[in-house]
Amino acid sequence: MLGTTKAEQNQSMDDKQAPRRTFAALNIPLFIALFLILFPLVESLHGSVLWGLNFHSPKFMSKVGDVLGWIKLLMLCAGVILLFTRQSELRLLVKSKWVSIILSVVLAAVAFIQLALGLLGVMFDATQITDRDYIHKEFEMENNTIYVFTADPGAMGKAYHYFYLKCPRPLNRYELKLIEKARWVGDVELKTSSDGFDVFNQRGEFGYWVDFGGVECG
């Protein structure tokens, strides 16, 4: 019996590799769908924009967060579409019909909950765009930068000012160190004082003195 030719050997190898290519081609869209649904979830659960990137300034990161909110909504919509249009591939991957159904339902629920919360977040952020200069303020005090975040829920709750020492980090990043949470006085203005700073409202009326002698950039 004659041995197989080189061409036949190559054909045999191609036949063995074909199922692997087919398997990968079928499942790549599913992996993309998983990424599109789970990436927004993981990023949102961290609590700060892009896992605390803290680039340039809090006001800039607030703008990045607004854009990222829309990007995550688009990712979730694309992920849901891919998930429901690739059900046959999912059943081939999981094998069990019931497991594939449960997995689809869980992923869809995660996506739709994120979509609902994401839409609320985008709508809430849209109302704050004009107030960004009021919410995020920075003041240069000698060799320090004081960042003031104003949490003002309006009639829904009590407003506060959060005073932070903004510390520079490599690659134009920053770190915030809390100095004090204090009562709201309006649109704040700060003036340097002994071992701290004086807080005034927009009318120039004195509110209180804040000491940050024990807070420093390490």
Tab-separated table of C-alpha atoms in Angstrom:
chain	number	residue	atom	x	y	z
A	1	MET	CA	0.000	0.000	0.000
A	2	LEU	CA	1.468	3.328	-1.071
A	3	GLY	CA	2.152	5.963	1.582
A	4	THR	CA	0.147	9.142	1.681
A	5	THR	CA	1.425	12.043	-0.354
A	6	LYS	CA	2.440	15.370	1.144
A	7	ALA	CA	-0.679	16.989	-0.314
A	8	GLU	CA	-2.893	14.387	1.378
A	9	GLN	CA	-1.096	14.926	4.692
A	10	ASN	CA	-1.650	18.695	4.449
A	11	GLN	CA	-5.313	18.102	3.606
A	12	SER	CA	-5.668	15.850	6.662
A	13	MET	CA	-4.131	18.523	8.911
A	14	ASP	CA	-6.451	21.163	7.473
A	15	ASP	CA	-9.449	18.905	8.154
A	16	LYS	CA	-8.402	18.592	11.821
A	17	GLN	CA	-7.866	22.333	12.219
A	18	ALA	CA	-11.138	23.271	10.509
A	19	PRO	CA	-13.367	22.408	13.525
A	20	ARG	CA	-11.128	24.536	15.760
A	21	ARG	CA	-11.459	27.501	13.413
A	22	THR	CA	-15.227	26.962	13.200
A	23	PHE	CA	-15.514	26.750	17.003
A	24	ALA	CA	-13.555	29.984	17.437
A	25	ALA	CA	-15.535	31.786	14.726
A	26	LEU	CA	-18.833	30.762	16.344
A	27	ASN	CA	-17.856	31.816	19.854
A	28	ILE	CA	-15.986	35.075	19.268
A	29	PRO	CA	-19.297	37.020	19.000
A	30	LEU	CA	-20.428	35.441	22.285
A	31	PHE	CA	-17.225	36.472	24.046
A	32	ILE	CA	-17.668	39.970	22.640
A	33	ALA	CA	-21.242	40.018	23.984
A	34	LEU	CA	-20.020	38.960	27.428
A	35	PHE	CA	-17.385	41.710	27.377
A	36	LEU	CA	-19.908	44.354	26.281
A	37	ILE	CA	-22.262	43.411	29.126
A	38	LEU	CA	-19.777	42.719	31.922
A	39	PHE	CA	-17.227	45.517	31.329
A	40	PRO	CA	-19.725	48.297	32.182
A	41	LEU	CA	-20.759	46.339	35.290
A	42	VAL	CA	-17.187	45.909	36.546
A	43	GLU	CA	-16.372	49.569	35.867
A	44	SER	CA	-19.528	50.812	37.586
A	45	LEU	CA	-19.057	48.628	40.669
A	46	HIS	CA	-15.693	50.278	41.367
A	47	GLY	CA	-17.472	53.517	42.232
A	48	SER	CA	-15.109	55.932	40.477
A	49	VAL	CA	-14.507	56.710	36.820
A	50	LEU	CA	-12.228	54.188	35.074
A	51	TRP	CA	-11.153	52.511	38.322
A	52	GLY	CA	-9.941	55.746	39.899
A	53	LEU	CA	-7.820	56.978	36.993
A	54	ASN	CA	-7.870	60.491	38.514
A	55	PHE	CA	-6.358	62.270	35.524
A	56	HIS	CA	-5.852	66.047	35.401
A	57	SER	CA	-8.693	67.191	37.699
A	58	PRO	CA	-11.992	66.076	39.268
A	59	LYS	CA	-13.896	68.395	36.927
A	60	PHE	CA	-12.218	66.796	33.909
A	61	MET	CA	-12.951	63.296	35.237
A	62	SER	CA	-16.578	64.349	35.718
A	63	LYS	CA	-16.726	65.178	31.992
A	64	VAL	CA	-15.069	61.845	31.172
A	65	GLY	CA	-17.651	60.101	33.335
A	66	ASP	CA	-20.494	61.742	31.385
A	67	VAL	CA	-19.072	60.544	28.055
A	68	LEU	CA	-18.323	57.108	29.510
A	69	GLY	CA	-21.935	56.819	30.646
A	70	TRP	CA	-23.137	57.069	27.039
A	71	ILE	CA	-20.429	54.671	25.838
A	72	LYS	CA	-21.512	52.070	28.406
A	73	LEU	CA	-25.134	52.388	27.317
A	74	LEU	CA	-24.129	51.759	23.698
A	75	MET	CA	-21.986	48.794	24.785
A	76	LEU	CA	-24.900	47.280	26.700
A	77	CYS	CA	-27.299	47.674	23.773
A	78	ALA	CA	-24.793	46.036	21.418
A	79	GLY	CA	-24.162	43.255	23.935
A	80	VAL	CA	-27.873	42.473	24.306
A	81	ILE	CA	-28.353	42.398	20.521
A	82	LEU	CA	-25.407	40.028	20.102
A	83	LEU	CA	-26.629	37.831	22.953
A	84	PHE	CA	-30.117	37.354	21.486
A	85	THR	CA	-28.966	36.951	17.888
A	86	ARG	CA	-26.414	34.262	18.801
A	87	GLN	CA	-28.599	31.893	20.808
A	88	SER	CA	-27.846	28.925	18.529
A	89	GLU	CA	-24.085	29.379	19.038
A	90	LEU	CA	-24.614	29.693	22.787
A	91	ARG	CA	-26.437	26.350	22.852
A	92	LEU	CA	-23.602	24.740	20.911
A	93	LEU	CA	-21.119	26.139	23.421
A	94	VAL	CA	-23.028	25.267	26.609
A	95	LYS	CA	-24.594	22.030	25.263
A	96	SER	CA	-27.434	22.025	27.801
A	97	LYS	CA	-30.558	23.829	26.594
A	98	TRP	CA	-31.667	24.832	30.099
A	99	VAL	CA	-28.241	26.092	31.121
A	100	SER	CA	-28.052	28.242	27.984
A	101	ILE	CA	-31.531	29.645	28.701
A	102	ILE	CA	-30.667	30.446	32.330
A	103	LEU	CA	-27.360	32.030	31.274
A	104	SER	CA	-29.128	34.158	28.663
A	105	VAL	CA	-31.775	35.293	31.160
A	106	VAL	CA	-29.171	36.199	33.805
A	107	LEU	CA	-27.012	38.145	31.339
A	108	ALA	CA	-30.055	39.911	29.893
A	109	ALA	CA	-31.251	40.856	33.395
A	110	VAL	CA	-27.807	42.217	34.282
A	111	ALA	CA	-27.756	44.214	31.039
A	112	PHE	CA	-31.277	45.639	31.424
A	113	ILE	CA	-30.707	46.630	35.060
A	114	GLN	CA	-27.543	48.416	34.003
A	115	LEU	CA	-29.401	50.105	31.146
A	116	ALA	CA	-32.093	51.383	33.510
A	117	LEU	CA	-29.589	52.671	36.071
A	118	GLY	CA	-27.344	54.026	33.319
A	119	LEU	CA	-30.195	56.025	31.778
A	120	LEU	CA	-31.049	57.488	35.184
A	121	GLY	CA	-27.385	58.372	35.701
A	122	VAL	CA	-27.087	60.028	32.294
A	123	MET	CA	-30.271	62.035	32.904
A	124	PHE	CA	-29.032	63.099	36.354
A	125	ASP	CA	-25.606	64.087	34.976
A	126	ALA	CA	-27.287	66.104	32.223
A	127	THR	CA	-28.929	68.292	34.874
A	128	GLN	CA	-25.534	68.967	36.463
A	129	ILE	CA	-23.637	70.036	33.338
A	130	THR	CA	-24.443	73.720	33.842
A	131	ASP	CA	-23.552	73.421	37.556
A	132	ARG	CA	-20.176	71.760	37.065
A	133	ASP	CA	-18.267	74.950	37.980
A	134	TYR	CA	-20.337	75.147	41.153
A	135	ILE	CA	-19.905	71.481	42.085
A	136	HIS	CA	-16.159	71.210	41.359
A	137	LYS	CA	-13.860	74.039	42.469
A	138	GLU	CA	-10.116	74.300	42.968
A	139	PHE	CA	-8.161	76.948	44.843
A	140	GLU	CA	-4.403	77.501	44.894
A	141	MET	CA	-3.157	78.233	48.399
A	142	GLU	CA	0.549	78.898	48.594
A	143	ASN	CA	2.036	75.509	47.623
A	144	ASN	CA	-1.206	73.566	47.998
A	145	THR	CA	-4.277	72.961	45.834
A	146	ILE	CA	-7.585	72.745	47.650
A	147	TYR	CA	-10.414	70.969	45.852
A	148	VAL	CA	-13.993	71.593	46.971
A	149	PHE	CA	-16.764	69.195	46.010
A	150	THR	CA	-20.258	70.532	46.691
A	151	ALA	CA	-22.887	67.841	47.193
A	152	ASP	CA	-26.142	69.719	46.745
A	153	PRO	CA	-29.216	67.481	46.305
A	154	GLY	CA	-31.513	70.504	46.359
A	155	ALA	CA	-34.844	69.946	48.072
A	156	MET	CA	-34.170	66.195	48.329
A	157	GLY	CA	-31.655	66.483	51.163
A	158	LYS	CA	-29.050	68.509	53.000
A	159	ALA	CA	-26.117	70.029	51.116
A	160	TYR	CA	-22.486	69.781	52.204
A	161	HIS	CA	-19.036	70.866	51.087
A	162	TYR	CA	-16.207	68.335	50.987
A	163	PHE	CA	-12.752	69.901	51.217
A	164	TYR	CA	-9.800	67.916	49.856
A	165	LEU	CA	-6.079	68.438	49.517
A	166	LYS	CA	-5.250	67.669	45.882
A	167	CYS	CA	-1.889	65.901	45.656
A	168	PRO	CA	-0.009	65.594	42.339
A	169	ARG	CA	0.902	62.133	41.064
A	170	PRO	CA	2.967	60.964	38.059
A	171	LEU	CA	1.552	61.238	34.513
A	172	ASN	CA	-0.615	64.261	35.358
A	173	ARG	CA	-2.699	62.274	37.817
A	174	TYR	CA	-3.812	63.310	41.285
A	175	GLU	CA	-4.859	61.962	44.675
A	176	LEU	CA	-7.470	63.519	46.938
A	177	LYS	CA	-7.051	63.567	50.713
A	178	LEU	CA	-10.127	64.540	52.695
A	179	ILE	CA	-9.645	67.538	54.946
A	180	GLU	CA	-13.162	68.071	56.229
A	181	LYS	CA	-16.844	67.693	55.468
A	182	ALA	CA	-18.587	70.939	56.364
A	183	ARG	CA	-21.959	72.627	56.167
A	184	TRP	CA	-23.076	74.258	52.974
A	185	VAL	CA	-22.679	78.037	52.621
A	186	GLY	CA	-23.476	78.443	48.920
A	187	ASP	CA	-21.042	79.090	46.079
A	188	VAL	CA	-17.817	78.929	48.103
A	189	GLU	CA	-14.757	81.126	47.943
A	190	LEU	CA	-11.610	80.425	49.974
A	191	LYS	CA	-8.969	82.696	51.422
A	192	THR	CA	-5.701	81.628	53.025
A	193	SER	CA	-5.616	81.767	56.809
A	194	SER	CA	-3.244	80.627	59.531
A	195	ASP	CA	-2.829	76.808	59.286
A	196	GLY	CA	-5.881	76.593	57.060
A	197	PHE	CA	-8.339	78.704	55.103
A	198	ASP	CA	-11.439	80.803	55.596
A	199	VAL	CA	-14.632	79.865	53.775
A	200	PHE	CA	-16.881	82.590	52.364
A	201	ASN	CA	-20.072	82.487	50.329
A	202	GLN	CA	-20.605	84.178	46.963
A	203	ARG	CA	-21.571	87.422	48.712
A	204	GLY	CA	-18.263	87.533	50.590
A	205	GLU	CA	-19.842	86.642	53.938
A	206	PHE	CA	-17.647	84.616	56.299
A	207	GLY	CA	-18.806	81.070	56.928
A	208	TYR	CA	-16.140	79.259	58.959
A	209	TRP	CA	-12.456	78.409	59.221
A	210	VAL	CA	-11.056	75.052	58.099
A	211	ASP	CA	-7.844	73.646	59.520
A	212	PHE	CA	-5.786	71.343	57.312
A	213	GLY	CA	-2.538	71.403	59.243
A	214	GLY	CA	-2.671	67.619	59.792
A	215	VAL	CA	-3.280	66.761	56.124
A	216	GLU	CA	-0.385	66.725	53.683
A	217	CYS	CA	0.739	65.056	50.480
A	218	GLY	CA	2.987	62.078	51.185
